[in-house]
Amino acid sequence: MRHPYRTRRRRTVALATGVLLTAGLALCAPASAAASGPAATPSVRSQTPLVVNARWGGHCTYDRIVIDLQGAAPPVTVTPVSQLVYDGSGKPVPLPGTYFLEIRLHPAAGHDDAGQNVYQGPKLQKIQLSKLKGLALTGDYEGYVTFGAAFDTQPVFTTSVLHSPERYVVDVAHPATC
C-alpha cells in the first residue's frame, strides 16, 4: 500500500518539474517565435516610413528637392561629399557636377514588407536648374534610403519637413532669376 504523503510529494515534484521546464523553454525560445502568435504586435519594419517619390523644382531664389514619404518623416542627414556612389556596390553615380550632397533617410525604405518597390520616382535624372544638375536614388538598403544631388557650384542649402502629406525638403539657394 502506498503512503498518501509520498504520492502527494511525487505529484508536487512532477508538477514543479513541469512548470520549471516550461518556463525554461519559454526563456530559451527566440523572440521571433514568441511574437508570431495572433496577439503579436506589429513588426517594427511595417512602421518604417516609406519613400515613394522624389521631385524637384526651380524657384526665383532657390532650387528645391522634395522627397515624398508615407508615414512619419524619419531623421535625415544631408552631407556634402566628394563624389556620389551607389550604396552596396560603391560604383560611381554618373551625374554631371563638381559638388555633391548625400541625402540619407533612416529608418526608411523604398519597398514594402514583401520586397515590392513603392518608390516610383526617378532613379537617375540629369536636371538643368540654376543650381541642381542631377538627382539619383543611390540606395535602398537595410533601413537606409539614400539620394545623391549634383551641382556645378558649391550648394548653400536649408532643409525642412512639410506635412499633409509628409515630405522632406532641401532648398538650395541661388541668385534671383525672376
mmCIF file of C-alpha atoms in Angstrom:
data_model
loop_
_atom_site.group_PDB
_atom_site.id
_atom_site.type_symbol
_atom_site.label_atom_id
_atom_site.label_comp_id
_atom_site.label_asym_id
_atom_site.label_seq_id
_atom_site.Cartn_x
_atom_site.Cartn_y
_atom_site.Cartn_z
ATOM 1 C CA MET A 1 0.000 0.000 0.000
ATOM 2 C CA ARG A 2 1.303 3.435 -0.974
ATOM 3 C CA HIS A 3 1.623 6.100 1.605
ATOM 4 C CA PRO A 4 -0.573 9.195 0.773
ATOM 5 C CA TYR A 5 2.203 11.593 1.768
ATOM 6 C CA ARG A 6 4.672 10.031 -0.741
ATOM 7 C CA THR A 7 2.096 10.127 -3.547
ATOM 8 C CA ARG A 8 1.308 13.802 -2.922
ATOM 9 C CA ARG A 9 5.032 14.603 -2.750
ATOM 10 C CA ARG A 10 5.706 12.846 -6.092
ATOM 11 C CA ARG A 11 2.837 14.751 -7.744
ATOM 12 C CA THR A 12 4.130 18.056 -6.363
ATOM 13 C CA VAL A 13 7.669 17.301 -7.593
ATOM 14 C CA ALA A 14 6.329 16.282 -11.030
ATOM 15 C CA LEU A 15 4.216 19.429 -11.273
ATOM 16 C CA ALA A 16 7.103 21.666 -10.182
ATOM 17 C CA THR A 17 9.419 19.982 -12.692
ATOM 18 C CA GLY A 18 6.899 20.569 -15.475
ATOM 19 C CA VAL A 19 6.500 24.240 -14.564
ATOM 20 C CA LEU A 20 10.269 24.752 -14.448
ATOM 21 C CA LEU A 21 10.795 23.008 -17.794
ATOM 22 C CA THR A 22 8.045 25.068 -19.426
ATOM 23 C CA ALA A 23 9.496 28.302 -18.048
ATOM 24 C CA GLY A 24 12.982 27.311 -19.152
ATOM 25 C CA LEU A 25 11.805 26.535 -22.682
ATOM 26 C CA ALA A 26 9.943 29.840 -22.886
ATOM 27 C CA LEU A 27 13.079 31.723 -21.886
ATOM 28 C CA CYS A 28 15.158 29.859 -24.479
ATOM 29 C CA ALA A 29 12.731 30.403 -27.387
ATOM 30 C CA PRO A 30 13.781 33.094 -29.893
ATOM 31 C CA ALA A 31 11.863 36.369 -29.678
ATOM 32 C CA SER A 32 10.553 35.934 -33.219
ATOM 33 C CA ALA A 33 8.869 32.673 -32.202
ATOM 34 C CA ALA A 34 7.313 34.282 -29.160
ATOM 35 C CA ALA A 35 5.956 37.209 -31.216
ATOM 36 C CA SER A 36 4.482 35.149 -34.038
ATOM 37 C CA GLY A 37 1.146 34.356 -32.420
ATOM 38 C CA PRO A 38 -2.126 36.109 -33.235
ATOM 39 C CA ALA A 39 -1.689 38.561 -30.366
ATOM 40 C CA ALA A 40 1.764 39.606 -31.615
ATOM 41 C CA THR A 41 2.377 43.312 -32.006
ATOM 42 C CA PRO A 42 3.078 44.736 -35.488
ATOM 43 C CA SER A 43 6.686 44.466 -36.575
ATOM 44 C CA VAL A 44 8.966 47.474 -36.439
ATOM 45 C CA ARG A 45 9.558 47.091 -40.198
ATOM 46 C CA SER A 46 5.883 47.680 -41.022
ATOM 47 C CA GLN A 47 6.089 51.052 -39.239
ATOM 48 C CA THR A 48 9.174 52.146 -41.177
ATOM 49 C CA PRO A 49 8.474 55.282 -43.237
ATOM 50 C CA LEU A 50 8.307 54.588 -46.963
ATOM 51 C CA VAL A 51 9.976 56.779 -49.571
ATOM 52 C CA VAL A 52 7.549 56.893 -52.510
ATOM 53 C CA ASN A 53 8.836 59.667 -54.815
ATOM 54 C CA ALA A 54 11.461 62.350 -55.352
ATOM 55 C CA ARG A 55 10.914 65.519 -57.375
ATOM 56 C CA TRP A 56 12.426 68.951 -57.864
ATOM 57 C CA GLY A 57 11.549 72.428 -58.977
ATOM 58 C CA GLY A 58 13.203 75.749 -59.759
ATOM 59 C CA HIS A 59 12.106 78.920 -57.961
ATOM 60 C CA CYS A 60 13.240 82.551 -58.144
ATOM 61 C CA THR A 61 15.869 82.269 -55.401
ATOM 62 C CA TYR A 62 16.269 78.528 -54.809
ATOM 63 C CA ASP A 63 16.059 75.072 -56.356
ATOM 64 C CA ARG A 64 14.029 72.588 -54.327
ATOM 65 C CA ILE A 65 14.333 68.823 -53.909
ATOM 66 C CA VAL A 66 11.267 67.134 -52.403
ATOM 67 C CA ILE A 67 11.232 63.548 -51.111
ATOM 68 C CA ASP A 68 7.664 62.270 -50.674
ATOM 69 C CA LEU A 69 7.009 59.922 -47.754
ATOM 70 C CA GLN A 70 4.348 57.573 -46.469
ATOM 71 C CA GLY A 71 4.398 57.626 -42.672
ATOM 72 C CA ALA A 72 6.188 59.985 -40.332
ATOM 73 C CA ALA A 73 9.312 61.718 -41.597
ATOM 74 C CA PRO A 74 12.421 59.863 -40.372
ATOM 75 C CA PRO A 75 15.649 61.535 -39.283
ATOM 76 C CA VAL A 76 17.601 62.754 -42.317
ATOM 77 C CA THR A 77 21.231 63.750 -42.787
ATOM 78 C CA VAL A 78 22.401 65.908 -45.675
ATOM 79 C CA THR A 79 26.153 65.748 -46.137
ATOM 80 C CA PRO A 80 28.475 67.296 -48.718
ATOM 81 C CA VAL A 81 30.543 64.504 -50.289
ATOM 82 C CA SER A 82 33.381 64.499 -52.814
ATOM 83 C CA GLN A 83 31.588 62.041 -55.105
ATOM 84 C CA LEU A 84 28.354 60.087 -55.294
ATOM 85 C CA VAL A 85 28.453 56.294 -55.130
ATOM 86 C CA TYR A 86 25.767 53.626 -55.098
ATOM 87 C CA ASP A 87 25.281 52.046 -51.675
ATOM 88 C CA GLY A 88 26.454 48.459 -51.556
ATOM 89 C CA SER A 89 28.471 48.391 -54.781
ATOM 90 C CA GLY A 90 30.448 51.607 -54.291
ATOM 91 C CA LYS A 91 30.190 52.268 -58.042
ATOM 92 C CA PRO A 92 30.225 55.956 -59.047
ATOM 93 C CA VAL A 93 26.892 57.591 -59.891
ATOM 94 C CA PRO A 94 27.047 59.033 -63.439
ATOM 95 C CA LEU A 95 25.744 62.549 -62.738
ATOM 96 C CA PRO A 96 27.354 65.741 -64.025
ATOM 97 C CA GLY A 97 28.678 68.092 -61.383
ATOM 98 C CA THR A 98 31.605 69.116 -59.244
ATOM 99 C CA TYR A 99 29.833 69.323 -55.862
ATOM 100 C CA PHE A 100 27.531 66.733 -54.368
ATOM 101 C CA LEU A 101 25.129 66.268 -51.478
ATOM 102 C CA GLU A 102 24.214 62.901 -49.992
ATOM 103 C CA ILE A 103 20.685 62.845 -48.542
ATOM 104 C CA ARG A 104 20.229 59.855 -46.218
ATOM 105 C CA LEU A 105 16.930 58.876 -44.542
ATOM 106 C CA HIS A 106 16.984 56.368 -41.665
ATOM 107 C CA PRO A 107 14.976 54.412 -40.808
ATOM 108 C CA ALA A 108 13.248 54.351 -44.177
ATOM 109 C CA ALA A 109 12.589 52.035 -47.121
ATOM 110 C CA GLY A 110 11.681 52.299 -50.777
ATOM 111 C CA HIS A 111 9.988 48.887 -50.675
ATOM 112 C CA ASP A 112 7.225 47.234 -48.657
ATOM 113 C CA ASP A 113 7.464 44.217 -46.318
ATOM 114 C CA ALA A 114 7.033 41.860 -49.293
ATOM 115 C CA GLY A 115 10.024 43.440 -51.065
ATOM 116 C CA GLN A 116 7.906 45.200 -53.707
ATOM 117 C CA ASN A 117 9.099 48.670 -54.757
ATOM 118 C CA VAL A 118 6.955 51.526 -53.509
ATOM 119 C CA TYR A 119 9.400 54.173 -54.737
ATOM 120 C CA GLN A 120 8.021 55.499 -58.037
ATOM 121 C CA GLY A 121 10.409 58.404 -58.613
ATOM 122 C CA PRO A 122 13.453 58.737 -60.839
ATOM 123 C CA LYS A 123 16.456 56.514 -60.236
ATOM 124 C CA LEU A 124 18.891 58.771 -62.137
ATOM 125 C CA GLN A 125 17.952 62.131 -63.606
ATOM 126 C CA LYS A 126 20.015 64.907 -65.188
ATOM 127 C CA ILE A 127 18.466 68.296 -64.400
ATOM 128 C CA GLN A 128 19.157 71.797 -65.757
ATOM 129 C CA LEU A 129 18.090 74.166 -62.981
ATOM 130 C CA SER A 130 20.074 77.173 -61.738
ATOM 131 C CA LYS A 131 21.965 75.068 -59.173
ATOM 132 C CA LEU A 132 20.667 71.491 -59.289
ATOM 133 C CA LYS A 133 22.204 69.451 -62.122
ATOM 134 C CA GLY A 134 21.157 65.936 -61.200
ATOM 135 C CA LEU A 135 19.416 63.676 -58.714
ATOM 136 C CA ALA A 136 19.790 59.928 -58.162
ATOM 137 C CA LEU A 137 18.436 57.269 -55.852
ATOM 138 C CA THR A 138 21.718 55.758 -54.691
ATOM 139 C CA GLY A 139 20.495 53.242 -52.138
ATOM 140 C CA ASP A 140 17.584 51.425 -50.507
ATOM 141 C CA TYR A 141 19.289 49.011 -48.179
ATOM 142 C CA GLU A 142 18.943 47.807 -44.571
ATOM 143 C CA GLY A 143 16.743 50.655 -43.377
ATOM 144 C CA TYR A 144 18.545 53.438 -45.251
ATOM 145 C CA VAL A 145 17.295 55.255 -48.348
ATOM 146 C CA THR A 146 19.934 57.472 -49.919
ATOM 147 C CA PHE A 147 19.813 60.092 -52.666
ATOM 148 C CA GLY A 148 22.615 61.994 -54.324
ATOM 149 C CA ALA A 149 22.281 65.511 -55.730
ATOM 150 C CA ALA A 150 24.794 67.099 -58.123
ATOM 151 C CA PHE A 151 25.760 70.775 -58.564
ATOM 152 C CA ASP A 152 28.239 72.828 -60.642
ATOM 153 C CA THR A 153 28.943 75.192 -57.735
ATOM 154 C CA GLN A 154 29.056 74.602 -54.003
ATOM 155 C CA PRO A 155 25.472 74.387 -52.714
ATOM 156 C CA VAL A 156 24.206 76.517 -49.837
ATOM 157 C CA PHE A 157 21.153 74.710 -48.547
ATOM 158 C CA THR A 158 18.469 74.532 -45.890
ATOM 159 C CA THR A 159 16.261 71.589 -45.002
ATOM 160 C CA SER A 160 12.742 71.213 -43.654
ATOM 161 C CA VAL A 161 9.922 68.742 -43.164
ATOM 162 C CA LEU A 162 6.481 69.570 -44.545
ATOM 163 C CA HIS A 163 3.280 67.810 -43.533
ATOM 164 C CA SER A 164 -0.037 66.671 -45.044
ATOM 165 C CA PRO A 165 1.362 64.850 -46.969
ATOM 166 C CA GLU A 166 4.706 64.126 -45.308
ATOM 167 C CA ARG A 167 7.751 65.211 -47.293
ATOM 168 C CA TYR A 168 11.360 66.133 -46.739
ATOM 169 C CA VAL A 169 12.675 69.249 -48.489
ATOM 170 C CA VAL A 170 16.150 70.504 -49.417
ATOM 171 C CA ASP A 171 16.263 74.103 -50.695
ATOM 172 C CA VAL A 172 19.448 75.177 -52.475
ATOM 173 C CA ALA A 173 19.896 78.955 -52.660
ATOM 174 C CA HIS A 174 20.912 80.831 -55.836
ATOM 175 C CA PRO A 175 20.840 84.469 -57.031
ATOM 176 C CA ALA A 176 17.417 85.763 -58.023
ATOM 177 C CA THR A 177 16.363 84.754 -61.523
ATOM 178 C CA CYS A 178 12.855 86.282 -61.599
#
